[in-house]
């Protein structure tokens, strides 16, 4: 597909899409050195800054790579799969293993760093989880995730919080499936309450080892059930 001048509107997005099509449709195979910024800007009818932004977007998608002093080269013809998409198609056991690694360390940090406001948020989230026991599985899972998000927030690490925020949507889908698949709420609609109350208590008193162990034990038990269902 030949390149052509772009219409006014979000020029960076248009430039990115035009260049992406050149790559994905095979006009520029892997290993191709892209035309320089000036040439691309002239062909597309945009400024060099727009071209630079478009190239950054393509690099972020894993399609091109800038090499110092050599130019920009095509390194793939299909965009790299983003993290949320990869989580959505991952095996539930893999998702749960990652959850265990992230959240047990968050629990330890939360116990070491929590403030009075964090403790209040945890207690509120625990009460919300208990109230949600009277609702459906989706409402209960949402309340459960809210409690775990409060634990992560109490760890006072913005990168960890961002990671959990990326992880949470896929985790929610898998947890709803998990509750139904394993029948976790059939006997006890507020399943796991004692464990979660123990987790909050350990964080409140600043016992990082206990907080980590309480959460690890709960998650390991669930993971063992999953491995039996999905060997």
PDB file of C-alpha atoms in Angstrom:
ATOM      1  CA  UNK A   1       0.000   0.000   0.000  1.00  0.00           C
ATOM      2  CA  UNK A   2       1.610   3.293  -1.037  1.00  0.00           C
ATOM      3  CA  UNK A   3       2.014   6.032   1.521  1.00  0.00           C
ATOM      4  CA  UNK A   4       0.017   9.212   1.051  1.00  0.00           C
ATOM      5  CA  UNK A   5      -0.645  12.563   2.696  1.00  0.00           C
ATOM      6  CA  UNK A   6      -2.782  12.458   5.827  1.00  0.00           C
ATOM      7  CA  UNK A   7      -6.038  14.234   6.522  1.00  0.00           C
ATOM      8  CA  UNK A   8      -6.240  16.743   9.358  1.00  0.00           C
ATOM      9  CA  UNK A   9      -7.337  15.215  12.707  1.00  0.00           C
ATOM     10  CA  UNK A  10      -5.249  13.160  15.149  1.00  0.00           C
ATOM     11  CA  UNK A  11      -2.163  13.133  12.944  1.00  0.00           C
ATOM     12  CA  UNK A  12      -0.013  11.008  15.234  1.00  0.00           C
ATOM     13  CA  UNK A  13      -2.633   8.253  15.280  1.00  0.00           C
ATOM     14  CA  UNK A  14      -3.030   8.419  11.504  1.00  0.00           C
ATOM     15  CA  UNK A  15       0.710   8.399  10.920  1.00  0.00           C
ATOM     16  CA  UNK A  16       1.128   5.441  13.254  1.00  0.00           C
ATOM     17  CA  UNK A  17      -1.614   3.495  11.483  1.00  0.00           C
ATOM     18  CA  UNK A  18      -0.205   4.236   8.004  1.00  0.00           C
ATOM     19  CA  UNK A  19       3.268   3.092   9.012  1.00  0.00           C
ATOM     20  CA  UNK A  20       1.872   0.074  10.839  1.00  0.00           C
ATOM     21  CA  UNK A  21       0.031  -1.012   7.667  1.00  0.00           C
ATOM     22  CA  UNK A  22       3.234  -0.780   5.647  1.00  0.00           C
ATOM     23  CA  UNK A  23       4.779  -3.255   8.079  1.00  0.00           C
ATOM     24  CA  UNK A  24       1.881  -5.631   8.729  1.00  0.00           C
ATOM     25  CA  UNK A  25       0.969  -5.864   5.034  1.00  0.00           C
ATOM     26  CA  UNK A  26       4.510  -6.822   4.084  1.00  0.00           C
ATOM     27  CA  UNK A  27       5.602  -3.636   2.333  1.00  0.00           C
ATOM     28  CA  UNK A  28       8.448  -3.337   4.825  1.00  0.00           C
ATOM     29  CA  UNK A  29       9.618  -6.860   5.844  1.00  0.00           C
ATOM     30  CA  UNK A  30      11.587  -7.654   8.988  1.00  0.00           C
ATOM     31  CA  UNK A  31      15.068  -6.192   8.682  1.00  0.00           C
ATOM     32  CA  UNK A  32      13.982  -3.260   6.506  1.00  0.00           C
ATOM     33  CA  UNK A  33      15.436   0.110   7.360  1.00  0.00           C
ATOM     34  CA  UNK A  34      12.649   2.682   7.376  1.00  0.00           C
ATOM     35  CA  UNK A  35      13.017   5.919   5.405  1.00  0.00           C
ATOM     36  CA  UNK A  36      14.402   8.778   7.454  1.00  0.00           C
ATOM     37  CA  UNK A  37      12.251  11.188   9.416  1.00  0.00           C
ATOM     38  CA  UNK A  38      12.449  13.889   6.770  1.00  0.00           C
ATOM     39  CA  UNK A  39      11.386  11.506   3.999  1.00  0.00           C
ATOM     40  CA  UNK A  40       8.499  10.096   6.036  1.00  0.00           C
ATOM     41  CA  UNK A  41       7.361  13.565   7.083  1.00  0.00           C
ATOM     42  CA  UNK A  42       7.326  14.733   3.458  1.00  0.00           C
ATOM     43  CA  UNK A  43       5.484  11.627   2.237  1.00  0.00           C
ATOM     44  CA  UNK A  44       2.859  11.765   4.967  1.00  0.00           C
ATOM     45  CA  UNK A  45       2.522  15.547   4.869  1.00  0.00           C
ATOM     46  CA  UNK A  46       3.229  15.987   8.574  1.00  0.00           C
ATOM     47  CA  UNK A  47       5.964  17.427  10.747  1.00  0.00           C
ATOM     48  CA  UNK A  48       8.995  15.503  11.975  1.00  0.00           C
ATOM     49  CA  UNK A  49       7.668  15.583  15.544  1.00  0.00           C
ATOM     50  CA  UNK A  50       4.573  13.691  14.393  1.00  0.00           C
ATOM     51  CA  UNK A  51       6.757  11.098  12.684  1.00  0.00           C
ATOM     52  CA  UNK A  52       8.864  10.697  15.838  1.00  0.00           C
ATOM     53  CA  UNK A  53       5.759  10.113  17.957  1.00  0.00           C
ATOM     54  CA  UNK A  54       4.456   7.552  15.450  1.00  0.00           C
ATOM     55  CA  UNK A  55       7.775   5.717  15.483  1.00  0.00           C
ATOM     56  CA  UNK A  56       7.740   5.657  19.276  1.00  0.00           C
ATOM     57  CA  UNK A  57       4.275   4.096  19.175  1.00  0.00           C
ATOM     58  CA  UNK A  58       5.470   1.448  16.712  1.00  0.00           C
ATOM     59  CA  UNK A  59       8.488   0.730  18.913  1.00  0.00           C
ATOM     60  CA  UNK A  60       6.157   0.350  21.894  1.00  0.00           C
ATOM     61  CA  UNK A  61       4.154  -2.175  19.884  1.00  0.00           C
ATOM     62  CA  UNK A  62       7.319  -4.156  19.242  1.00  0.00           C
ATOM     63  CA  UNK A  63       7.327  -3.530  15.481  1.00  0.00           C
ATOM     64  CA  UNK A  64      10.412  -1.331  15.057  1.00  0.00           C
ATOM     65  CA  UNK A  65      13.651  -0.611  16.851  1.00  0.00           C
ATOM     66  CA  UNK A  66      15.920   2.406  16.630  1.00  0.00           C
ATOM     67  CA  UNK A  67      19.612   1.597  16.283  1.00  0.00           C
ATOM     68  CA  UNK A  68      22.033   4.325  17.245  1.00  0.00           C
ATOM     69  CA  UNK A  69      23.582   5.864  14.153  1.00  0.00           C
ATOM     70  CA  UNK A  70      21.905   3.384  11.800  1.00  0.00           C
ATOM     71  CA  UNK A  71      18.224   4.312  11.718  1.00  0.00           C
ATOM     72  CA  UNK A  72      14.951   2.601  12.539  1.00  0.00           C
ATOM     73  CA  UNK A  73      14.483  -1.041  11.523  1.00  0.00           C
ATOM     74  CA  UNK A  74      11.503  -3.365  11.318  1.00  0.00           C
ATOM     75  CA  UNK A  75      11.870  -6.166  13.886  1.00  0.00           C
ATOM     76  CA  UNK A  76       8.400  -7.784  13.677  1.00  0.00           C
ATOM     77  CA  UNK A  77       5.384  -7.762  11.383  1.00  0.00           C
ATOM     78  CA  UNK A  78       2.772  -8.367  14.095  1.00  0.00           C
ATOM     79  CA  UNK A  79       2.310  -6.133  17.155  1.00  0.00           C
ATOM     80  CA  UNK A  80       3.425  -7.567  20.464  1.00  0.00           C
ATOM     81  CA  UNK A  81       0.481  -8.803  22.509  1.00  0.00           C
ATOM     82  CA  UNK A  82      -0.261  -6.396  25.329  1.00  0.00           C
ATOM     83  CA  UNK A  83      -0.208  -7.475  28.962  1.00  0.00           C
ATOM     84  CA  UNK A  84      -3.991  -7.408  29.593  1.00  0.00           C
ATOM     85  CA  UNK A  85      -4.636  -9.515  26.479  1.00  0.00           C
ATOM     86  CA  UNK A  86      -2.000 -12.021  27.529  1.00  0.00           C
ATOM     87  CA  UNK A  87      -3.530 -12.288  30.984  1.00  0.00           C
ATOM     88  CA  UNK A  88      -6.983 -12.876  29.522  1.00  0.00           C
ATOM     89  CA  UNK A  89      -5.851 -15.895  27.531  1.00  0.00           C
ATOM     90  CA  UNK A  90      -3.489 -17.295  30.180  1.00  0.00           C
ATOM     91  CA  UNK A  91      -4.257 -20.513  32.053  1.00  0.00           C
ATOM     92  CA  UNK A  92      -5.978 -19.835  35.354  1.00  0.00           C
ATOM     93  CA  UNK A  93      -3.209 -21.674  37.226  1.00  0.00           C
ATOM     94  CA  UNK A  94      -0.599 -19.362  35.691  1.00  0.00           C
ATOM     95  CA  UNK A  95      -2.614 -16.284  36.633  1.00  0.00           C
ATOM     96  CA  UNK A  96      -3.006 -17.541  40.187  1.00  0.00           C
ATOM     97  CA  UNK A  97       0.702 -18.280  40.576  1.00  0.00           C
ATOM     98  CA  UNK A  98       1.523 -14.698  39.583  1.00  0.00           C
ATOM     99  CA  UNK A  99      -1.143 -13.444  41.947  1.00  0.00           C
ATOM    100  CA  UNK A 100       0.441 -15.353  44.816  1.00  0.00           C
ATOM    101  CA  UNK A 101       3.916 -13.959  44.113  1.00  0.00           C
ATOM    102  CA  UNK A 102       2.691 -10.356  43.899  1.00  0.00           C
ATOM    103  CA  UNK A 103       0.200 -10.303  46.737  1.00  0.00           C
ATOM    104  CA  UNK A 104       2.151 -12.169  49.412  1.00  0.00           C
ATOM    105  CA  UNK A 105       4.984  -9.664  49.144  1.00  0.00           C
ATOM    106  CA  UNK A 106       2.479  -6.812  49.100  1.00  0.00           C
ATOM    107  CA  UNK A 107       0.976  -8.134  52.329  1.00  0.00           C
ATOM    108  CA  UNK A 108       4.388  -8.148  54.032  1.00  0.00           C
ATOM    109  CA  UNK A 109       5.119  -4.595  52.889  1.00  0.00           C
ATOM    110  CA  UNK A 110       1.639  -3.456  53.923  1.00  0.00           C
ATOM    111  CA  UNK A 111       2.234  -4.659  57.483  1.00  0.00           C
ATOM    112  CA  UNK A 112       5.526  -2.775  57.580  1.00  0.00           C
ATOM    113  CA  UNK A 113       4.285   0.476  56.027  1.00  0.00           C
ATOM    114  CA  UNK A 114       0.565   0.798  56.801  1.00  0.00           C
ATOM    115  CA  UNK A 115      -0.820   4.048  58.148  1.00  0.00           C
ATOM    116  CA  UNK A 116      -3.933   4.606  60.239  1.00  0.00           C
ATOM    117  CA  UNK A 117      -5.758   5.534  57.045  1.00  0.00           C
ATOM    118  CA  UNK A 118      -4.654   2.269  55.437  1.00  0.00           C
ATOM    119  CA  UNK A 119      -5.916   0.258  58.404  1.00  0.00           C
ATOM    120  CA  UNK A 120      -9.255   2.058  58.247  1.00  0.00           C
ATOM    121  CA  UNK A 121      -9.492   1.317  54.516  1.00  0.00           C
ATOM    122  CA  UNK A 122      -8.707  -2.356  55.135  1.00  0.00           C
ATOM    123  CA  UNK A 123     -11.339  -2.677  57.836  1.00  0.00           C
ATOM    124  CA  UNK A 124     -13.891  -0.957  55.627  1.00  0.00           C
ATOM    125  CA  UNK A 125     -13.054  -3.266  52.727  1.00  0.00           C
ATOM    126  CA  UNK A 126     -13.340  -6.324  55.012  1.00  0.00           C
ATOM    127  CA  UNK A 127     -16.783  -5.171  56.129  1.00  0.00           C
ATOM    128  CA  UNK A 128     -17.747  -4.596  52.500  1.00  0.00           C
ATOM    129  CA  UNK A 129     -16.669  -8.123  51.621  1.00  0.00           C
ATOM    130  CA  UNK A 130     -18.841  -9.470  54.449  1.00  0.00           C
ATOM    131  CA  UNK A 131     -21.856  -7.473  53.240  1.00  0.00           C
ATOM    132  CA  UNK A 132     -21.311  -8.695  49.679  1.00  0.00           C
ATOM    133  CA  UNK A 133     -21.707 -12.290  50.861  1.00  0.00           C
ATOM    134  CA  UNK A 134     -25.441 -11.758  50.483  1.00  0.00           C
ATOM    135  CA  UNK A 135     -25.082 -10.931  46.792  1.00  0.00           C
ATOM    136  CA  UNK A 136     -24.164 -12.871  43.683  1.00  0.00           C
ATOM    137  CA  UNK A 137     -20.715 -14.225  42.817  1.00  0.00           C
ATOM    138  CA  UNK A 138     -19.709 -11.163  40.783  1.00  0.00           C
ATOM    139  CA  UNK A 139     -20.548  -8.766  43.630  1.00  0.00           C
ATOM    140  CA  UNK A 140     -18.680 -10.947  46.108  1.00  0.00           C
ATOM    141  CA  UNK A 141     -15.606 -11.153  43.870  1.00  0.00           C
ATOM    142  CA  UNK A 142     -15.635  -7.369  43.379  1.00  0.00           C
ATOM    143  CA  UNK A 143     -15.671  -6.890  47.148  1.00  0.00           C
ATOM    144  CA  UNK A 144     -12.896  -9.458  47.565  1.00  0.00           C
ATOM    145  CA  UNK A 145     -10.714  -7.705  44.989  1.00  0.00           C
ATOM    146  CA  UNK A 146     -11.390  -4.365  46.700  1.00  0.00           C
ATOM    147  CA  UNK A 147      -9.966  -5.803  49.925  1.00  0.00           C
ATOM    148  CA  UNK A 148      -6.889  -7.154  48.175  1.00  0.00           C
ATOM    149  CA  UNK A 149      -6.443  -3.812  46.391  1.00  0.00           C
ATOM    150  CA  UNK A 150      -6.489  -2.115  49.805  1.00  0.00           C
ATOM    151  CA  UNK A 151      -3.722  -4.482  50.939  1.00  0.00           C
ATOM    152  CA  UNK A 152      -1.623  -3.605  47.893  1.00  0.00           C
ATOM    153  CA  UNK A 153      -2.280   0.122  48.407  1.00  0.00           C
ATOM    154  CA  UNK A 154      -1.076  -0.173  52.009  1.00  0.00           C
ATOM    155  CA  UNK A 155       2.260  -1.458  50.703  1.00  0.00           C
ATOM    156  CA  UNK A 156       2.906   2.143  49.611  1.00  0.00           C
ATOM    157  CA  UNK A 157       4.595   1.181  46.345  1.00  0.00           C
ATOM    158  CA  UNK A 158       3.062   2.953  43.318  1.00  0.00           C
ATOM    159  CA  UNK A 159       4.607   0.505  40.851  1.00  0.00           C
ATOM    160  CA  UNK A 160       3.087  -2.412  42.746  1.00  0.00           C
ATOM    161  CA  UNK A 161      -0.271  -0.632  42.780  1.00  0.00           C
ATOM    162  CA  UNK A 162      -0.085  -0.029  39.026  1.00  0.00           C
ATOM    163  CA  UNK A 163       0.800  -3.683  38.449  1.00  0.00           C
ATOM    164  CA  UNK A 164      -2.189  -4.821  40.503  1.00  0.00           C
ATOM    165  CA  UNK A 165      -4.463  -2.403  38.627  1.00  0.00           C
ATOM    166  CA  UNK A 166      -3.357  -3.985  35.327  1.00  0.00           C
ATOM    167  CA  UNK A 167      -3.799  -7.440  36.778  1.00  0.00           C
ATOM    168  CA  UNK A 168      -7.194  -6.905  38.444  1.00  0.00           C
ATOM    169  CA  UNK A 169      -9.538  -7.088  35.400  1.00  0.00           C
ATOM    170  CA  UNK A 170      -8.229 -10.485  34.306  1.00  0.00           C
ATOM    171  CA  UNK A 171      -8.143 -11.610  37.929  1.00  0.00           C
ATOM    172  CA  UNK A 172     -11.802 -10.633  38.344  1.00  0.00           C
ATOM    173  CA  UNK A 173     -12.899 -12.718  35.355  1.00  0.00           C
ATOM    174  CA  UNK A 174     -10.915 -15.720  36.563  1.00  0.00           C
ATOM    175  CA  UNK A 175     -12.133 -15.423  40.161  1.00  0.00           C
ATOM    176  CA  UNK A 176     -15.792 -15.389  39.131  1.00  0.00           C
ATOM    177  CA  UNK A 177     -15.129 -18.526  37.074  1.00  0.00           C
ATOM    178  CA  UNK A 178     -13.190 -20.028  39.974  1.00  0.00           C
ATOM    179  CA  UNK A 179     -15.933 -19.456  42.548  1.00  0.00           C
ATOM    180  CA  UNK A 180     -18.467 -21.101  40.259  1.00  0.00           C
ATOM    181  CA  UNK A 181     -16.202 -23.916  39.067  1.00  0.00           C
ATOM    182  CA  UNK A 182     -15.129 -24.981  42.561  1.00  0.00           C
ATOM    183  CA  UNK A 183     -18.448 -24.197  44.238  1.00  0.00           C
ATOM    184  CA  UNK A 184     -16.611 -22.139  46.823  1.00  0.00           C
ATOM    185  CA  UNK A 185     -19.705 -20.324  48.119  1.00  0.00           C
ATOM    186  CA  UNK A 186     -22.170 -23.212  48.144  1.00  0.00           C
ATOM    187  CA  UNK A 187     -21.664 -24.026  51.830  1.00  0.00           C
ATOM    188  CA  UNK A 188     -20.394 -20.655  53.004  1.00  0.00           C
ATOM    189  CA  UNK A 189     -21.453 -17.541  51.039  1.00  0.00           C
ATOM    190  CA  UNK A 190     -18.772 -15.571  52.902  1.00  0.00           C
ATOM    191  CA  UNK A 191     -16.044 -18.096  52.159  1.00  0.00           C
ATOM    192  CA  UNK A 192     -12.584 -17.140  53.366  1.00  0.00           C
ATOM    193  CA  UNK A 193     -13.792 -14.566  55.889  1.00  0.00           C
ATOM    194  CA  UNK A 194     -11.670 -15.852  58.789  1.00  0.00           C
ATOM    195  CA  UNK A 195      -8.555 -15.859  56.623  1.00  0.00           C
ATOM    196  CA  UNK A 196      -9.162 -12.331  55.372  1.00  0.00           C
ATOM    197  CA  UNK A 197      -9.929 -11.107  58.889  1.00  0.00           C
ATOM    198  CA  UNK A 198      -6.647 -12.665  60.002  1.00  0.00           C
ATOM    199  CA  UNK A 199      -4.833 -10.934  57.160  1.00  0.00           C
ATOM    200  CA  UNK A 200      -6.218  -7.540  58.140  1.00  0.00           C
ATOM    201  CA  UNK A 201      -5.387  -8.179  61.805  1.00  0.00           C
ATOM    202  CA  UNK A 202      -1.777  -9.098  60.964  1.00  0.00           C
ATOM    203  CA  UNK A 203      -1.339  -5.940  58.894  1.00  0.00           C
ATOM    204  CA  UNK A 204      -2.952  -3.844  61.645  1.00  0.00           C
ATOM    205  CA  UNK A 205      -0.460  -5.060  64.249  1.00  0.00           C
ATOM    206  CA  UNK A 206       2.489  -4.716  61.852  1.00  0.00           C
ATOM    207  CA  UNK A 207       3.334  -8.413  61.617  1.00  0.00           C
ATOM    208  CA  UNK A 208       4.674  -8.774  58.084  1.00  0.00           C
ATOM    209  CA  UNK A 209       5.590 -12.439  58.428  1.00  0.00           C
ATOM    210  CA  UNK A 210       2.125 -13.384  59.633  1.00  0.00           C
ATOM    211  CA  UNK A 211       0.408 -11.315  56.943  1.00  0.00           C
ATOM    212  CA  UNK A 212       2.481 -12.971  54.240  1.00  0.00           C
ATOM    213  CA  UNK A 213       1.929 -16.459  55.659  1.00  0.00           C
ATOM    214  CA  UNK A 214      -1.848 -16.070  56.072  1.00  0.00           C
ATOM    215  CA  UNK A 215      -2.259 -14.980  52.479  1.00  0.00           C
ATOM    216  CA  UNK A 216       0.222 -17.502  51.097  1.00  0.00           C
ATOM    217  CA  UNK A 217      -1.552 -20.394  52.851  1.00  0.00           C
ATOM    218  CA  UNK A 218      -4.938 -19.355  51.464  1.00  0.00           C
ATOM    219  CA  UNK A 219      -3.682 -18.867  47.921  1.00  0.00           C
ATOM    220  CA  UNK A 220      -1.655 -22.092  47.945  1.00  0.00           C
ATOM    221  CA  UNK A 221      -4.728 -24.067  48.994  1.00  0.00           C
ATOM    222  CA  UNK A 222      -6.754 -22.624  46.140  1.00  0.00           C
ATOM    223  CA  UNK A 223      -3.888 -23.161  43.700  1.00  0.00           C
ATOM    224  CA  UNK A 224      -3.669 -26.811  44.747  1.00  0.00           C
ATOM    225  CA  UNK A 225      -7.361 -27.226  43.947  1.00  0.00           C
ATOM    226  CA  UNK A 226      -6.819 -25.623  40.577  1.00  0.00           C
ATOM    227  CA  UNK A 227      -3.897 -27.890  39.729  1.00  0.00           C
ATOM    228  CA  UNK A 228      -6.060 -30.914  40.501  1.00  0.00           C
ATOM    229  CA  UNK A 229      -8.733 -29.559  38.168  1.00  0.00           C
ATOM    230  CA  UNK A 230      -6.192 -28.490  35.506  1.00  0.00           C
ATOM    231  CA  UNK A 231      -3.230 -30.895  35.749  1.00  0.00           C
TER     232      UNK A 231
END
